mmCIF file of C-alpha atoms in Angstrom:
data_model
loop_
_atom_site.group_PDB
_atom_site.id
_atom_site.type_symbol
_atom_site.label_atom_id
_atom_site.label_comp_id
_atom_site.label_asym_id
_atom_site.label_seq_id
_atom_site.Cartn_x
_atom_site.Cartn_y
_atom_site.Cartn_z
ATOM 1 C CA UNK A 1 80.719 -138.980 103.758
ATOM 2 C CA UNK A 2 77.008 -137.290 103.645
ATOM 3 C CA UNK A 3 75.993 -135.385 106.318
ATOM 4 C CA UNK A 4 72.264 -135.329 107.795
ATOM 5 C CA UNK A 5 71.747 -131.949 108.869
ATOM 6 C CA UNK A 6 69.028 -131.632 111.617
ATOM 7 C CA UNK A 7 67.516 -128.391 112.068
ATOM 8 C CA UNK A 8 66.167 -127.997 115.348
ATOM 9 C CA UNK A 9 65.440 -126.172 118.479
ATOM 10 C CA UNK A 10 65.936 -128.349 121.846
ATOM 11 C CA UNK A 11 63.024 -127.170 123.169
ATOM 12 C CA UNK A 12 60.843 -128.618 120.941
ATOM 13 C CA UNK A 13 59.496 -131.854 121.895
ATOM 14 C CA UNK A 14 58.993 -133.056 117.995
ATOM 15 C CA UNK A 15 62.977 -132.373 118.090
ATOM 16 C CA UNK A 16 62.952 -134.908 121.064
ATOM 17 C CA UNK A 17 61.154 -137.580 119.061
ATOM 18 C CA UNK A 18 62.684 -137.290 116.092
ATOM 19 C CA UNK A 19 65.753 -137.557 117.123
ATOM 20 C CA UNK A 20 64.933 -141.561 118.297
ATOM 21 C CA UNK A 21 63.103 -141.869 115.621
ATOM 22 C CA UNK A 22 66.185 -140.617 113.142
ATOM 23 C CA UNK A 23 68.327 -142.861 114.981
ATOM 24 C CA UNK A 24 66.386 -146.172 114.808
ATOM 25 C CA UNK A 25 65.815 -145.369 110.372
ATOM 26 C CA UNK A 26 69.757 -145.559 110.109
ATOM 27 C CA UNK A 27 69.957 -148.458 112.919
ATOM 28 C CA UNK A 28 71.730 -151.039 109.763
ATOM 29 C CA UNK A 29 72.227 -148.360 107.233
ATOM 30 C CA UNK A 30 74.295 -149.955 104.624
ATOM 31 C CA UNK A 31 74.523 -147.328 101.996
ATOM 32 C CA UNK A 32 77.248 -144.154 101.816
ATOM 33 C CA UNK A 33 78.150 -143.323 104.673
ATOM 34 C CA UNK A 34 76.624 -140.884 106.696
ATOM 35 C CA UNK A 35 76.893 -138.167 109.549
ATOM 36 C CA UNK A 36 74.242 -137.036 111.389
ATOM 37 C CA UNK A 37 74.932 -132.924 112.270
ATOM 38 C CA UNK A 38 72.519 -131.238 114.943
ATOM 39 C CA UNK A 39 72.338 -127.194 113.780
ATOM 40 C CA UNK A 40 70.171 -124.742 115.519
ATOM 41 C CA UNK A 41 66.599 -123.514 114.979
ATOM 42 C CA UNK A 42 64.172 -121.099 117.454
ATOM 43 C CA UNK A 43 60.938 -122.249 117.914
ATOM 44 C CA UNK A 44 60.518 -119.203 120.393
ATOM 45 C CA UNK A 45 63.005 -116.110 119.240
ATOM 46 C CA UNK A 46 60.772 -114.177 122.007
ATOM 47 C CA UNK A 47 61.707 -116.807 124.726
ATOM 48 C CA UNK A 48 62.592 -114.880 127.635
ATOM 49 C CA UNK A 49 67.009 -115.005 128.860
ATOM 50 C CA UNK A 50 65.288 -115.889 132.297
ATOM 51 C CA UNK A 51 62.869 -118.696 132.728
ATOM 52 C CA UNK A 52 59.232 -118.526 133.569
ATOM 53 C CA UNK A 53 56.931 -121.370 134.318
ATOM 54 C CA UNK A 54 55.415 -122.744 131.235
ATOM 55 C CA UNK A 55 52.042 -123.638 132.570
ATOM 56 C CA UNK A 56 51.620 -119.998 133.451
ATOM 57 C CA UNK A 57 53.037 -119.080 130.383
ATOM 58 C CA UNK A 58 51.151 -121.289 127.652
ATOM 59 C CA UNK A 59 47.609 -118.924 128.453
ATOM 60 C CA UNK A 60 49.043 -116.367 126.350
ATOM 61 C CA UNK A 61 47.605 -116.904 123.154
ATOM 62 C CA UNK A 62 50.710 -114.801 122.186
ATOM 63 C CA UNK A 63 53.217 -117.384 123.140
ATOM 64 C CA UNK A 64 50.754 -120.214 121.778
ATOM 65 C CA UNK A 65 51.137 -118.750 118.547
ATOM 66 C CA UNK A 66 55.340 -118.980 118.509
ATOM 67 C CA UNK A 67 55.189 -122.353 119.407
ATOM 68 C CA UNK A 68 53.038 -123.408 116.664
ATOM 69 C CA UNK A 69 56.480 -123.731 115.041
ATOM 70 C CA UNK A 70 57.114 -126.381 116.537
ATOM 71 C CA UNK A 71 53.498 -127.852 115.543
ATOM 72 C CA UNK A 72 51.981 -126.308 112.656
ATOM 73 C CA UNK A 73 48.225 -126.179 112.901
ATOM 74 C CA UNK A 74 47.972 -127.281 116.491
ATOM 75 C CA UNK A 75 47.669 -125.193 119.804
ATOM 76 C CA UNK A 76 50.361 -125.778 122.498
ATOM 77 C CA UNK A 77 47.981 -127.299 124.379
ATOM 78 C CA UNK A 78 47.267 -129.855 122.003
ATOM 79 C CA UNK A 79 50.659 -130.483 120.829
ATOM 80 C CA UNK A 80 51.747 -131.029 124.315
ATOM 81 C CA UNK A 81 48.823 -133.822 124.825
ATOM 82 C CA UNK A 82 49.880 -135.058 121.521
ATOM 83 C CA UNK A 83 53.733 -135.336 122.330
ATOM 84 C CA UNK A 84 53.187 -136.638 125.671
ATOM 85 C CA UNK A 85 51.327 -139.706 124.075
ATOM 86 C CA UNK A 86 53.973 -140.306 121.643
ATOM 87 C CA UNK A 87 57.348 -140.069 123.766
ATOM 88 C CA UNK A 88 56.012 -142.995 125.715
ATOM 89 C CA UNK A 89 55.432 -144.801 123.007
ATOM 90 C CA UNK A 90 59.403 -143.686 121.899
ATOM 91 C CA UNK A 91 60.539 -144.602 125.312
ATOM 92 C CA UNK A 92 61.039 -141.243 126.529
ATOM 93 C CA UNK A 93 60.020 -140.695 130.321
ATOM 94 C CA UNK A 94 58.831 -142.244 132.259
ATOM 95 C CA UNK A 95 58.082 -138.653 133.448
ATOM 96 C CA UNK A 96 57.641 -136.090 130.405
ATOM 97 C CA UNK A 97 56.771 -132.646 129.828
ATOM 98 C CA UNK A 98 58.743 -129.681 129.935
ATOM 99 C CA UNK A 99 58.673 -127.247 132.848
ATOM 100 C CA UNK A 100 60.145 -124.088 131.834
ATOM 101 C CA UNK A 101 60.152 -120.940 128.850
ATOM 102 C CA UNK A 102 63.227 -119.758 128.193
ATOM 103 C CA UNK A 103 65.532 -118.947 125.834
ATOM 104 C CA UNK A 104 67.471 -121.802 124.254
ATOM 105 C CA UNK A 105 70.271 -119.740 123.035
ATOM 106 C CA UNK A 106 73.057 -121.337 124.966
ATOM 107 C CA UNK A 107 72.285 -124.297 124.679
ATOM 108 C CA UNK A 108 72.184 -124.286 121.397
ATOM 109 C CA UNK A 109 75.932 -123.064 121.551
ATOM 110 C CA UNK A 110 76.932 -125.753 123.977
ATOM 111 C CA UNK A 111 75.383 -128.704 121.303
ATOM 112 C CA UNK A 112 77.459 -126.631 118.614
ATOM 113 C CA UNK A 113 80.654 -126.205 120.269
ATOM 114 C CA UNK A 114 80.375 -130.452 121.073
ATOM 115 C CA UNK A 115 80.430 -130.808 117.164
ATOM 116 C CA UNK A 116 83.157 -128.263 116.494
ATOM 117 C CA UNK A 117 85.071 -129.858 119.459
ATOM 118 C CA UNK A 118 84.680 -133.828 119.512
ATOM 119 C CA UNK A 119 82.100 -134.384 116.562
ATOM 120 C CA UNK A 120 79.270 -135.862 115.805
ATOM 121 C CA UNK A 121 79.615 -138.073 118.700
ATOM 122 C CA UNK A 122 80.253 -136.254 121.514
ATOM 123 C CA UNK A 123 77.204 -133.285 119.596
ATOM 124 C CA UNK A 124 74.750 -136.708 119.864
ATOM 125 C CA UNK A 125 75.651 -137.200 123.639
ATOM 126 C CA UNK A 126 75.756 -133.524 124.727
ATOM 127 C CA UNK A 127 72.475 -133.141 122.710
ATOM 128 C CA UNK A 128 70.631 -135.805 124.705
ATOM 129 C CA UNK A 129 71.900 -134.683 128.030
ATOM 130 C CA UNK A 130 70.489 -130.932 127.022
ATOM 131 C CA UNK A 131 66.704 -132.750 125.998
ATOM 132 C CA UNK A 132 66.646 -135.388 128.669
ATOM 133 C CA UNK A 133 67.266 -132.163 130.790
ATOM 134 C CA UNK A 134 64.353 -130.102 129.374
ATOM 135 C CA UNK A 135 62.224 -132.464 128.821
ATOM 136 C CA UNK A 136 62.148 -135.794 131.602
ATOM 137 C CA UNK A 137 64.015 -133.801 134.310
ATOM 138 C CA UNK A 138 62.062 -130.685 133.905
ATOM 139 C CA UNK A 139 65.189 -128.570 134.721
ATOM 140 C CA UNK A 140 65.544 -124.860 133.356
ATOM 141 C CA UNK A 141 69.011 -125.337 130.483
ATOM 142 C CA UNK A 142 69.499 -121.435 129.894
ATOM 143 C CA UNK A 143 71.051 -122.047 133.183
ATOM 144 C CA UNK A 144 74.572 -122.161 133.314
ATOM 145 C CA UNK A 145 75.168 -124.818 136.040
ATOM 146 C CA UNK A 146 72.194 -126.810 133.835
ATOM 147 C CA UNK A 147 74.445 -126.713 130.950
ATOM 148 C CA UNK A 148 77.885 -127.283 132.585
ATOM 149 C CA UNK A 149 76.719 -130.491 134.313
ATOM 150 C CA UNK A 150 74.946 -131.572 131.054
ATOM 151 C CA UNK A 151 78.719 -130.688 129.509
ATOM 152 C CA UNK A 152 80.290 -132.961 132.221
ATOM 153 C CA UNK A 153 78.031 -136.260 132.048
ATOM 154 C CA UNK A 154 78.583 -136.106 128.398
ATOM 155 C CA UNK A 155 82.109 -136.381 128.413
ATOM 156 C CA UNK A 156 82.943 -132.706 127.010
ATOM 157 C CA UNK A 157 85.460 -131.903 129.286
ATOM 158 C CA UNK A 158 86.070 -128.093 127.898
ATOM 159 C CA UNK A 159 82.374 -127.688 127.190
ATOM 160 C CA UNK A 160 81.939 -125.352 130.733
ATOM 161 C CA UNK A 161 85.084 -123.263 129.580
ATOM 162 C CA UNK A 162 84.290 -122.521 125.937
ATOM 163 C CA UNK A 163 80.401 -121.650 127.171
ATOM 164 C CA UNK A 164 82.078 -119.149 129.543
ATOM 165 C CA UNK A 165 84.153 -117.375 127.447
ATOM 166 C CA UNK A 166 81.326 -117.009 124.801
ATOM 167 C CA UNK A 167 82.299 -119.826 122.289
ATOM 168 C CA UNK A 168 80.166 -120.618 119.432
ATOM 169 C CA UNK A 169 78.063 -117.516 119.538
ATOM 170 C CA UNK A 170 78.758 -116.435 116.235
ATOM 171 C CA UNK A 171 78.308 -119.660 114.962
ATOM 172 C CA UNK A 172 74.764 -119.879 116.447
ATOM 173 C CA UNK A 173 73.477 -116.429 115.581
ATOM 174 C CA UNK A 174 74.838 -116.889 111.427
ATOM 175 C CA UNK A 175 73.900 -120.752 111.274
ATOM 176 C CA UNK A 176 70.294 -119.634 112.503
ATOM 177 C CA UNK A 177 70.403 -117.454 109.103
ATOM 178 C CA UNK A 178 71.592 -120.052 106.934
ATOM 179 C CA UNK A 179 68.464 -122.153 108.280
ATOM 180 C CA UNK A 180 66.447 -119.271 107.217
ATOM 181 C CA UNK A 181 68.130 -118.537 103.755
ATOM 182 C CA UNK A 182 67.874 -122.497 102.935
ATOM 183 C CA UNK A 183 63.620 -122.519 103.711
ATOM 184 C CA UNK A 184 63.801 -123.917 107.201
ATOM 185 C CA UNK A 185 60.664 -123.046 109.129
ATOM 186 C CA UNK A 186 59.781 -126.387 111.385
ATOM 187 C CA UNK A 187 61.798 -128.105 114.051
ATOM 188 C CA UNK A 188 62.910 -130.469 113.171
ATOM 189 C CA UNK A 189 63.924 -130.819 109.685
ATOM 190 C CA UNK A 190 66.128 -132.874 107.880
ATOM 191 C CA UNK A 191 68.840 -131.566 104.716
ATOM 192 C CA UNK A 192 70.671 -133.877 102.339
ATOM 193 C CA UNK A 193 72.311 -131.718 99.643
ATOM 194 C CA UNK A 194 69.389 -129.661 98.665
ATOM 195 C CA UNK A 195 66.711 -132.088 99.356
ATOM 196 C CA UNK A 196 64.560 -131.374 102.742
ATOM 197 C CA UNK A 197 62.110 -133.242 105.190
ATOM 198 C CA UNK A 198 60.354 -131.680 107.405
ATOM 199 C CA UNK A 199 59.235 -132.936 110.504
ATOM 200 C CA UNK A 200 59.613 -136.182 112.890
ATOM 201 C CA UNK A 201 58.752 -138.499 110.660
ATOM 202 C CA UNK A 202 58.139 -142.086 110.876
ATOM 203 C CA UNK A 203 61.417 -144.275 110.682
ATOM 204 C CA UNK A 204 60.987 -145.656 107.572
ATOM 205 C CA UNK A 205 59.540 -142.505 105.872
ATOM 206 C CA UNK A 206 62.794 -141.100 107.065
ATOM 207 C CA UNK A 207 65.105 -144.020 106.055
ATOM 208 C CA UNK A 208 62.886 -143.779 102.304
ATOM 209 C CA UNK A 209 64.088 -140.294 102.615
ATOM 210 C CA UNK A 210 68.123 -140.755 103.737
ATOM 211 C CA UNK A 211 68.213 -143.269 100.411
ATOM 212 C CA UNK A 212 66.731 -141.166 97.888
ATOM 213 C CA UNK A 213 68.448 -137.841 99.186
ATOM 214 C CA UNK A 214 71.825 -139.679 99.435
ATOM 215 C CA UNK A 215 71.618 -141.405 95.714
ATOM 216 C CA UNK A 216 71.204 -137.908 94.357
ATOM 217 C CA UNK A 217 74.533 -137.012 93.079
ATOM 218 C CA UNK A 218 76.794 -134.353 94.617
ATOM 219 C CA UNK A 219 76.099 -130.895 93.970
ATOM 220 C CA UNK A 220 80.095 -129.530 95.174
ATOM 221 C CA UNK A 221 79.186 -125.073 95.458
ATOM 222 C CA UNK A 222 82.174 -123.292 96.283
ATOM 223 C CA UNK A 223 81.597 -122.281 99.726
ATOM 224 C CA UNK A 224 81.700 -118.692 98.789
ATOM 225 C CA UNK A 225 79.234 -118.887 96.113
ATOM 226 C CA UNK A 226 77.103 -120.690 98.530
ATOM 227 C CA UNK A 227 77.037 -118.004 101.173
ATOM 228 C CA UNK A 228 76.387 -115.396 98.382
ATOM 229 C CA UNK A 229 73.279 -117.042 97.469
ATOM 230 C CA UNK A 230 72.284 -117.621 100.674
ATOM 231 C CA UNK A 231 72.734 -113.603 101.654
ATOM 232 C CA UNK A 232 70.753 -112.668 98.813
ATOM 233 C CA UNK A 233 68.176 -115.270 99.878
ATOM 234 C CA UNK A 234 67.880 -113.646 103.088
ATOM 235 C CA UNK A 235 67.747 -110.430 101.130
ATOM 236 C CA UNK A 236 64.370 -111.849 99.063
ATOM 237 C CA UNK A 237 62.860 -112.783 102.402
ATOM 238 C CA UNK A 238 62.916 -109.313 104.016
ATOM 239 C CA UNK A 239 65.975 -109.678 106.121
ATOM 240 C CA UNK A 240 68.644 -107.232 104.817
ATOM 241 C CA UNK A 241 70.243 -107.227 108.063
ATOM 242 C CA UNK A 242 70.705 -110.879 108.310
ATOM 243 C CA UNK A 243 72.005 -110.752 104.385
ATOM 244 C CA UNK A 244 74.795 -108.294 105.351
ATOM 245 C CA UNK A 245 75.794 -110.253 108.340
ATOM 246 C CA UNK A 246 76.756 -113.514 105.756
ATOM 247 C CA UNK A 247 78.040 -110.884 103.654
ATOM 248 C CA UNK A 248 80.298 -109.103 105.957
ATOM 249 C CA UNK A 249 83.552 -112.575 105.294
ATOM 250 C CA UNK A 250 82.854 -112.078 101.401
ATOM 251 C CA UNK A 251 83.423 -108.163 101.672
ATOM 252 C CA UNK A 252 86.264 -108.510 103.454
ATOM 253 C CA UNK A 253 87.546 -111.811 101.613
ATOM 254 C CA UNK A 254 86.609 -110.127 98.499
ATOM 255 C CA UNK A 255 86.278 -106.034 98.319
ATOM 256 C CA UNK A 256 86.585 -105.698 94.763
ATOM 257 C CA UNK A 257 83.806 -108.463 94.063
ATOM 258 C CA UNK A 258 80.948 -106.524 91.789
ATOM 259 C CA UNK A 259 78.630 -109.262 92.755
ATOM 260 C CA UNK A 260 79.107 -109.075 96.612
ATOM 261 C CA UNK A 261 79.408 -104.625 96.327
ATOM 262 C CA UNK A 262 75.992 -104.707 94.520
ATOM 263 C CA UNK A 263 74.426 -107.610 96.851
ATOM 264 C CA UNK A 264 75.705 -105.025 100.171
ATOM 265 C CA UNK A 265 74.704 -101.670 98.154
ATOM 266 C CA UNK A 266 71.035 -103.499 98.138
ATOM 267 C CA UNK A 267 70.839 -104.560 101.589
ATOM 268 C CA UNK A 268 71.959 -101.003 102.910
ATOM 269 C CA UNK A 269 69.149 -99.797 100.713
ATOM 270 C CA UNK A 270 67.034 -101.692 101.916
ATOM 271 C CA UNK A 271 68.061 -101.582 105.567
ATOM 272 C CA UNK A 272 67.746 -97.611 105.185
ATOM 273 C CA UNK A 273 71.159 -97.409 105.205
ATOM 274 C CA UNK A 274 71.413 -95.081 102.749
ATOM 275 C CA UNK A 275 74.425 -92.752 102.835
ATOM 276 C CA UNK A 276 76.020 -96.400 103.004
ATOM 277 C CA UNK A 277 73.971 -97.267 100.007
ATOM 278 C CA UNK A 278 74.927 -94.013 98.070
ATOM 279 C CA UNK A 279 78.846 -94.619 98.160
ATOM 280 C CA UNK A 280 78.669 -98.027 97.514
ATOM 281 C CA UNK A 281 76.383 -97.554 94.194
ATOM 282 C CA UNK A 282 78.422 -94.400 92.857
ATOM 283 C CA UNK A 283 81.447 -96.485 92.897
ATOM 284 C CA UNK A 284 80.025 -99.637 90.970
ATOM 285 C CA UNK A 285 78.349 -96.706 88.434
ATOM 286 C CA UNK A 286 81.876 -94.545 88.045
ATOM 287 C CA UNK A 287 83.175 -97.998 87.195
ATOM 288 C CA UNK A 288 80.546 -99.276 85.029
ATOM 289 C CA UNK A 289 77.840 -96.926 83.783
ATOM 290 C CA UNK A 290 75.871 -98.866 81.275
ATOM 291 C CA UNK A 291 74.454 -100.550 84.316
ATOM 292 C CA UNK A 292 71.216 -99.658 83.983
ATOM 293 C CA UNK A 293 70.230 -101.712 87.538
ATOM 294 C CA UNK A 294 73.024 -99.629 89.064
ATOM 295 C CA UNK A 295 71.504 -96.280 87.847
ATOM 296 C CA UNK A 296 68.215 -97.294 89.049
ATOM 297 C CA UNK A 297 68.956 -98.130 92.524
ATOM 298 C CA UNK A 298 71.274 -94.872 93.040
ATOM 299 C CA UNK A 299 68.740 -92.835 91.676
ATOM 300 C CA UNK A 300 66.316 -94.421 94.012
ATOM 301 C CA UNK A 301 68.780 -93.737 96.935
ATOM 302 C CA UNK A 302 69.050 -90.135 95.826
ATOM 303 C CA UNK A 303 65.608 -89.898 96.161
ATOM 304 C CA UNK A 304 64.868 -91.539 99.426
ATOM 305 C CA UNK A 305 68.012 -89.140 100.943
ATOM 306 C CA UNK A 306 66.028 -85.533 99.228
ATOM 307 C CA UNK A 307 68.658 -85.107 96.365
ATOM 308 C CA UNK A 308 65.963 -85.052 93.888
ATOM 309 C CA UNK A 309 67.758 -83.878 91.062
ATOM 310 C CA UNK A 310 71.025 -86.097 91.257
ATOM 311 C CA UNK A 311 68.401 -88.981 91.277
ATOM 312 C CA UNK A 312 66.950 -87.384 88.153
ATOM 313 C CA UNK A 313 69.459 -88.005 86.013
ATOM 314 C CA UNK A 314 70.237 -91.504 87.354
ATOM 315 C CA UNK A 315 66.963 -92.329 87.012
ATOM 316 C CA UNK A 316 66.486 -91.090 82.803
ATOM 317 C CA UNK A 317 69.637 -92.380 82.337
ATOM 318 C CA UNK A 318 68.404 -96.170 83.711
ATOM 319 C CA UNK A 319 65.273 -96.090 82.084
ATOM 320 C CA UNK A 320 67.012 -94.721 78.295
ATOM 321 C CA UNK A 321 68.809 -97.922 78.850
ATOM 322 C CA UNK A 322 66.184 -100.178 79.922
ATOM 323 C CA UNK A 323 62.424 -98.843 79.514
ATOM 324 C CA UNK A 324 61.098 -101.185 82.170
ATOM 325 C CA UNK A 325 63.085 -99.434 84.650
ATOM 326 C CA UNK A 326 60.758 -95.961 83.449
ATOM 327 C CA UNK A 327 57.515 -97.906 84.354
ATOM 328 C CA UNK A 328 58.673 -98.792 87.840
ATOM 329 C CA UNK A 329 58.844 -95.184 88.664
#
């Protein structure tokens, strides 16, 4: 079985639509079989815990400029008089528009914790109950009694329980970096494999899609050498952090790794955590020192922590081996 991953944040309205819209392009699907996964995406990372009225909220151009994620190139404004047009043509209503900013943190853990607990079925109907809340009953969901009820009429019995005791936190928080490593920057967006489509699409641009993504052969990645990449992806984009937090299974899975000790060694650089950065890189050089990349980025740590002439020597030595290394200096 495929699986049709849907990045998305459930308080974006495009999420909304293109969820009915997703549903009505695989309404007679008749090719492999597929499973539609919901996995988070923020719109708003700067959403408040507490909710304020959105009316008062949308005149700060600040605000209008987050939630141009959800509509790139449009104001809120306009995407709101846009949307509204559009989910009564999808049905959605008959009153529309949500009422609230907050965050959409635990809610996003609640629709998780339906897939880990009943699948795909029970995420579909918890995931409604959480935008038909937002959006057409205009009811604040980083409320907890918001998001037990919402629990309850879908059928997830242990939903109210596992959101108390802080279930699928984790999850959220390290799935909201994989969307990052993989390119995901609009809500919503659809992943086959490594093919992508952003946006709520029309139904049969997204049905086109779900045939072409779907006839592209498997690409199996261990699931270790797919978090790797992904770290060092986040790593690339400016987010050392985030790379050490997918890192932190593969160092403990995997200590000895080289691979994973230089990926770390370069996100503690880079993260300024450089006594960190120092003990990891003088192991991996007292194990191997012909590498020259090694060298280099000790040397550089050396000098960022005032032990100029330690770095010295790493430093000559990395360049003697590779002269590019000597012209980055």
């Amino acid at each position: 079985m495929r699986h049709i991953e849907v990045w998305a944040d459930v308080v974006c309205a495009w999420a909304y639509i293109g969820k009915r819209r997703l549903a009505r392009a695989l309404e007679g699907w008749e090719g492999e079989p597929v499973e539609v996964v919901w996995r988070p995406f923020r719109i708003d990372p700067m959403a408040p815990a507490r909710a304020q009225p959105l009316e008062e909220v949308l005149r700060d151009p600040v605000v209008d400029a987050a939630l141009q994620g959800c509509a790139p190139g449009m104001s809120a404004a306009e995407n709101r008089v846009r949307v509204s047009e559009i989910a009564a043509v999808e049905g959605l209503g008959p009153r529309w528009g949500a009422a609230w900013r907050t965050s959409s943190h635990d809610a996003h853990r609640l629709v998780a914790l339906a897939y880990e607990q009943g699948g795909a079925a029970l995420q579909d109907a918890v995931l409604e109950g959480v935008l038909r809340a937002h959006f057409v009953e205009r009811r604040d969901i980083s409320r907890t009694e918001t998001l037990h009820e919402v629990a309850s009429a879908a059928g997830f019995r242990e939903g109210a329980r596992l959101l108390d005791e802080g279930g699928g936190e984790g999850y959220v928080r390290e799935t909201l970096l994989r969307g990052k490593a993989i390119g995901v920057t609009t809500s919503p967006t659809l992943v086959i494999g490594g093919e992508a489509l952003a946006g709520a699409h029309a139904p049969e641009v997204i049905a086109g899609f779900v045939a072409r993504a779907v006839a592209e052969p498997r690409r199996e990645v261990p699931a270790e050498v797919e978090r790797l990449r992904m770290a060092e992806a986040l790593l690339d984009k400016g987010d050392p952090l985030g790379c050490l937090t997918l890192l932190g299974s593969l160092m403990a899975e995997y200590p000895e790794e080289r691979g994973v000790r230089m990926l770390a060694a370069r996100a503690h650089y880079h993260s300024a955590q450089l006594s960190r950065a120092q003990g990891g890189l003088e192991k991996l050089v007292a194990e191997n020192p012909d590498d020259a990349y090694a060298r280099l980025l000790l040397g550089r740590t050396l000098e960022r922590r005032g032990e100029a002439e330690s770095a010295a020597r790493h430093l000559r030595i990395a360049a003697a081996m590779n002269p590019e290394y000597g012209k980055a200096g």
